Amino acid sequence: MTLPVFLTASYARLQTIWQSIESYAQSALLLLLRLHLVQVFFLAGLTKIRDWDTTIALFTDEYTVPFLPPALAAAGGAFGELVFPALLLIGLAGRLPALGLFAVNLVAVISYPSALFPEGYELATQAWHSELLGQFLGMFYQPMTPALKDHFYWGLLLLVLAVFGSGRIAIDRFLCKSYDSVKKD
């Protein structure tokens, strides 16, 4: 049994309207994600540069960034938390700053053992130095700390932006349109 032509045409028209609404809704949601992440990371970057001596002390005594001296790790973290959010805010090369902030977020979690383990630094230190793989892996079945939940949440949001880009409400969109119009001339 086939549907009458008017029903098929109506369904096609509704589908076109829905796709248009969906595209704008997706762009609005991506903008909200960008604004939220800009606030989180940019404020963290401002905190780092506001009191640089304290930041260096934290990177020396508290955070254990692998393979980097504390001053370089602090500078890299501050740079990433200030530059990548600025790019996200305007929607310039949206996937790149999302991946950059994902890396900053990942390094922050790895560098601060108290965020990983509810029991804190002592348990983390034991895990890194333990020769029993089972003991180490067993710690990951612990409940997440609030800090780890935040970083996990931010990481997921950043991955959404890395996959879908900045959306229609972004400088990239306007630059691409400008480039296409110049290219056609």
mmCIF file of C-alpha atoms in Angstrom:
data_model
loop_
_atom_site.group_PDB
_atom_site.id
_atom_site.type_symbol
_atom_site.label_atom_id
_atom_site.label_comp_id
_atom_site.label_asym_id
_atom_site.label_seq_id
_atom_site.Cartn_x
_atom_site.Cartn_y
_atom_site.Cartn_z
ATOM 1 C CA MET A 1 0.000 0.000 0.000
ATOM 2 C CA THR A 2 1.409 3.380 -0.976
ATOM 3 C CA LEU A 3 0.764 6.658 0.735
ATOM 4 C CA PRO A 4 -1.136 9.363 -1.088
ATOM 5 C CA VAL A 5 1.064 11.949 -2.810
ATOM 6 C CA PHE A 6 -0.007 14.789 -0.487
ATOM 7 C CA LEU A 7 1.087 12.772 2.575
ATOM 8 C CA THR A 8 4.460 11.968 1.032
ATOM 9 C CA ALA A 9 4.986 15.614 0.047
ATOM 10 C CA SER A 10 3.898 16.815 3.503
ATOM 11 C CA TYR A 11 6.285 14.401 5.185
ATOM 12 C CA ALA A 12 9.157 15.556 2.948
ATOM 13 C CA ARG A 13 8.388 19.207 3.745
ATOM 14 C CA LEU A 14 8.235 18.492 7.502
ATOM 15 C CA GLN A 15 11.522 16.633 7.295
ATOM 16 C CA THR A 16 13.173 19.617 5.562
ATOM 17 C CA ILE A 17 11.825 22.019 8.198
ATOM 18 C CA TRP A 18 12.984 19.738 11.014
ATOM 19 C CA GLN A 19 16.496 19.455 9.542
ATOM 20 C CA SER A 20 16.742 23.237 9.391
ATOM 21 C CA ILE A 21 15.575 23.592 13.008
ATOM 22 C CA GLU A 22 17.926 20.813 14.073
ATOM 23 C CA SER A 23 20.906 22.504 12.417
ATOM 24 C CA TYR A 24 20.282 25.807 14.206
ATOM 25 C CA ALA A 25 19.542 24.065 17.518
ATOM 26 C CA GLN A 26 22.797 22.129 17.232
ATOM 27 C CA SER A 27 24.726 25.345 16.571
ATOM 28 C CA ALA A 28 23.069 27.041 19.557
ATOM 29 C CA LEU A 29 23.956 24.103 21.817
ATOM 30 C CA LEU A 30 27.543 24.070 20.538
ATOM 31 C CA LEU A 31 27.762 27.796 21.296
ATOM 32 C CA LEU A 32 26.502 27.178 24.849
ATOM 33 C CA LEU A 33 29.105 24.436 25.302
ATOM 34 C CA ARG A 34 31.815 26.774 24.045
ATOM 35 C CA LEU A 35 30.737 29.585 26.379
ATOM 36 C CA HIS A 36 30.668 27.261 29.390
ATOM 37 C CA LEU A 37 34.110 25.834 28.640
ATOM 38 C CA VAL A 38 35.538 29.296 27.954
ATOM 39 C CA GLN A 39 34.415 30.392 31.403
ATOM 40 C CA VAL A 40 35.903 27.342 33.136
ATOM 41 C CA PHE A 41 39.298 27.337 31.452
ATOM 42 C CA PHE A 42 39.845 31.070 30.937
ATOM 43 C CA LEU A 43 39.173 31.776 34.623
ATOM 44 C CA ALA A 44 41.644 29.021 35.543
ATOM 45 C CA GLY A 45 44.235 30.665 33.286
ATOM 46 C CA LEU A 46 43.601 34.081 34.837
ATOM 47 C CA THR A 47 44.063 32.564 38.287
ATOM 48 C CA LYS A 48 47.438 31.201 37.206
ATOM 49 C CA ILE A 49 48.775 34.522 35.909
ATOM 50 C CA ARG A 50 47.244 36.623 38.682
ATOM 51 C CA ASP A 51 49.708 35.234 41.236
ATOM 52 C CA TRP A 52 52.575 33.744 39.279
ATOM 53 C CA ASP A 53 54.752 33.011 42.328
ATOM 54 C CA THR A 54 52.007 30.888 43.882
ATOM 55 C CA THR A 55 51.437 29.153 40.552
ATOM 56 C CA ILE A 56 55.126 28.244 40.299
ATOM 57 C CA ALA A 57 55.060 27.016 43.909
ATOM 58 C CA LEU A 58 52.022 24.821 43.168
ATOM 59 C CA PHE A 59 53.657 23.355 40.078
ATOM 60 C CA THR A 60 56.813 22.730 42.107
ATOM 61 C CA ASP A 61 55.234 21.222 45.237
ATOM 62 C CA GLU A 62 51.731 19.938 44.384
ATOM 63 C CA TYR A 63 51.395 19.161 40.689
ATOM 64 C CA THR A 64 53.616 16.500 39.189
ATOM 65 C CA VAL A 65 53.586 17.211 35.458
ATOM 66 C CA PRO A 66 55.565 14.424 33.802
ATOM 67 C CA PHE A 67 58.682 15.287 31.775
ATOM 68 C CA LEU A 68 58.437 19.077 32.243
ATOM 69 C CA PRO A 69 60.134 21.463 34.666
ATOM 70 C CA PRO A 70 57.589 23.241 36.909
ATOM 71 C CA ALA A 71 58.053 26.697 35.341
ATOM 72 C CA LEU A 72 57.565 25.354 31.813
ATOM 73 C CA ALA A 73 54.531 23.304 32.871
ATOM 74 C CA ALA A 74 52.993 26.374 34.550
ATOM 75 C CA ALA A 75 53.628 28.549 31.492
ATOM 76 C CA GLY A 76 52.203 25.897 29.168
ATOM 77 C CA GLY A 77 49.124 25.447 31.332
ATOM 78 C CA ALA A 78 48.503 29.188 31.565
ATOM 79 C CA PHE A 79 49.039 29.622 27.819
ATOM 80 C CA GLY A 80 46.636 26.797 26.990
ATOM 81 C CA GLU A 81 43.999 28.019 29.436
ATOM 82 C CA LEU A 82 44.103 31.561 28.028
ATOM 83 C CA VAL A 83 44.668 31.121 24.279
ATOM 84 C CA PHE A 84 42.516 28.060 23.533
ATOM 85 C CA PRO A 85 39.408 29.500 25.254
ATOM 86 C CA ALA A 86 39.833 32.755 23.312
ATOM 87 C CA LEU A 87 39.811 30.761 20.061
ATOM 88 C CA LEU A 88 36.803 28.753 21.244
ATOM 89 C CA LEU A 89 34.935 31.922 22.153
ATOM 90 C CA ILE A 90 35.111 33.349 18.652
ATOM 91 C CA GLY A 91 34.854 29.955 16.972
ATOM 92 C CA LEU A 92 38.186 30.090 15.167
ATOM 93 C CA ALA A 93 39.585 26.660 14.272
ATOM 94 C CA GLY A 94 37.136 25.211 16.816
ATOM 95 C CA ARG A 95 38.356 21.631 16.759
ATOM 96 C CA LEU A 96 41.990 22.583 17.414
ATOM 97 C CA PRO A 97 41.394 24.535 20.658
ATOM 98 C CA ALA A 98 38.949 21.849 21.803
ATOM 99 C CA LEU A 99 41.662 19.212 21.405
ATOM 100 C CA GLY A 100 44.222 21.549 22.990
ATOM 101 C CA LEU A 101 42.026 22.080 26.038
ATOM 102 C CA PHE A 102 41.340 18.348 26.171
ATOM 103 C CA ALA A 103 45.118 17.826 26.448
ATOM 104 C CA VAL A 104 45.396 20.549 29.126
ATOM 105 C CA ASN A 105 42.527 18.905 31.017
ATOM 106 C CA LEU A 106 44.123 15.463 30.756
ATOM 107 C CA VAL A 107 47.513 16.728 31.955
ATOM 108 C CA ALA A 108 45.789 18.485 34.874
ATOM 109 C CA VAL A 109 44.201 15.214 35.992
ATOM 110 C CA ILE A 110 47.374 13.184 35.562
ATOM 111 C CA SER A 111 49.456 15.825 37.336
ATOM 112 C CA TYR A 112 47.348 16.072 40.457
ATOM 113 C CA PRO A 113 47.036 12.636 42.086
ATOM 114 C CA SER A 114 44.533 13.856 44.692
ATOM 115 C CA ALA A 115 42.078 14.430 41.845
ATOM 116 C CA LEU A 116 42.459 10.838 40.681
ATOM 117 C CA PHE A 117 42.181 8.998 43.949
ATOM 118 C CA PRO A 118 39.757 9.617 46.820
ATOM 119 C CA GLU A 119 42.440 8.619 49.299
ATOM 120 C CA GLY A 120 44.745 11.330 48.014
ATOM 121 C CA TYR A 121 48.371 11.631 47.233
ATOM 122 C CA GLU A 122 49.654 8.826 49.465
ATOM 123 C CA LEU A 123 47.609 6.175 47.690
ATOM 124 C CA ALA A 124 48.544 7.599 44.300
ATOM 125 C CA THR A 125 52.225 7.513 45.217
ATOM 126 C CA GLN A 126 51.895 3.906 46.359
ATOM 127 C CA ALA A 127 50.158 3.033 43.097
ATOM 128 C CA TRP A 128 52.870 4.571 40.933
ATOM 129 C CA HIS A 129 55.588 2.763 42.884
ATOM 130 C CA SER A 130 53.760 -0.527 43.411
ATOM 131 C CA GLU A 131 54.948 -3.595 41.582
ATOM 132 C CA LEU A 132 51.547 -5.260 41.770
ATOM 133 C CA LEU A 133 49.546 -4.423 38.661
ATOM 134 C CA GLY A 134 46.343 -5.793 40.184
ATOM 135 C CA GLN A 135 46.585 -3.434 43.139
ATOM 136 C CA PHE A 136 47.063 -0.501 40.775
ATOM 137 C CA LEU A 137 44.156 -1.450 38.517
ATOM 138 C CA GLY A 138 41.915 -2.085 41.516
ATOM 139 C CA MET A 139 42.155 1.578 42.478
ATOM 140 C CA PHE A 140 40.313 2.620 39.330
ATOM 141 C CA TYR A 141 37.191 0.899 40.597
ATOM 142 C CA GLN A 142 36.962 3.430 43.411
ATOM 143 C CA PRO A 143 34.251 6.097 43.231
ATOM 144 C CA MET A 144 35.267 9.236 41.347
ATOM 145 C CA THR A 145 36.339 12.260 43.332
ATOM 146 C CA PRO A 146 34.383 15.485 42.695
ATOM 147 C CA ALA A 147 37.438 16.965 40.961
ATOM 148 C CA LEU A 148 37.732 13.956 38.667
ATOM 149 C CA LYS A 149 34.013 14.162 37.851
ATOM 150 C CA ASP A 150 34.478 17.802 36.808
ATOM 151 C CA HIS A 151 37.444 16.981 34.593
ATOM 152 C CA PHE A 152 35.618 13.996 33.096
ATOM 153 C CA TYR A 153 32.606 16.213 32.321
ATOM 154 C CA TRP A 154 34.785 18.926 30.756
ATOM 155 C CA GLY A 155 36.632 16.287 28.747
ATOM 156 C CA LEU A 156 33.377 14.933 27.320
ATOM 157 C CA LEU A 157 32.207 18.431 26.376
ATOM 158 C CA LEU A 158 35.544 19.128 24.701
ATOM 159 C CA LEU A 159 35.292 15.888 22.733
ATOM 160 C CA VAL A 160 31.824 16.926 21.519
ATOM 161 C CA LEU A 161 33.354 20.158 20.190
ATOM 162 C CA ALA A 162 36.283 18.263 18.674
ATOM 163 C CA VAL A 163 33.878 15.986 16.790
ATOM 164 C CA PHE A 164 31.205 18.502 15.730
ATOM 165 C CA GLY A 165 33.252 21.709 15.524
ATOM 166 C CA SER A 166 32.020 25.155 16.534
ATOM 167 C CA GLY A 167 28.763 25.106 14.590
ATOM 168 C CA ARG A 168 27.204 27.875 12.508
ATOM 169 C CA ILE A 169 27.717 30.596 15.118
ATOM 170 C CA ALA A 170 31.466 30.897 14.638
ATOM 171 C CA ILE A 171 34.069 32.967 12.831
ATOM 172 C CA ASP A 172 35.049 29.859 10.853
ATOM 173 C CA ARG A 173 31.635 29.760 9.224
ATOM 174 C CA PHE A 174 31.890 33.359 8.048
ATOM 175 C CA LEU A 175 35.496 32.953 6.890
ATOM 176 C CA CYS A 176 34.569 29.886 4.847
ATOM 177 C CA LYS A 177 31.678 31.751 3.210
ATOM 178 C CA SER A 178 33.970 34.695 2.419
ATOM 179 C CA TYR A 179 36.633 32.382 1.000
ATOM 180 C CA ASP A 180 34.076 30.542 -1.141
ATOM 181 C CA SER A 181 32.712 33.799 -2.571
ATOM 182 C CA VAL A 182 36.235 35.074 -3.379
ATOM 183 C CA LYS A 183 37.156 31.719 -4.901
ATOM 184 C CA LYS A 184 34.121 31.825 -7.235
ATOM 185 C CA ASP A 185 35.011 35.308 -8.544
#
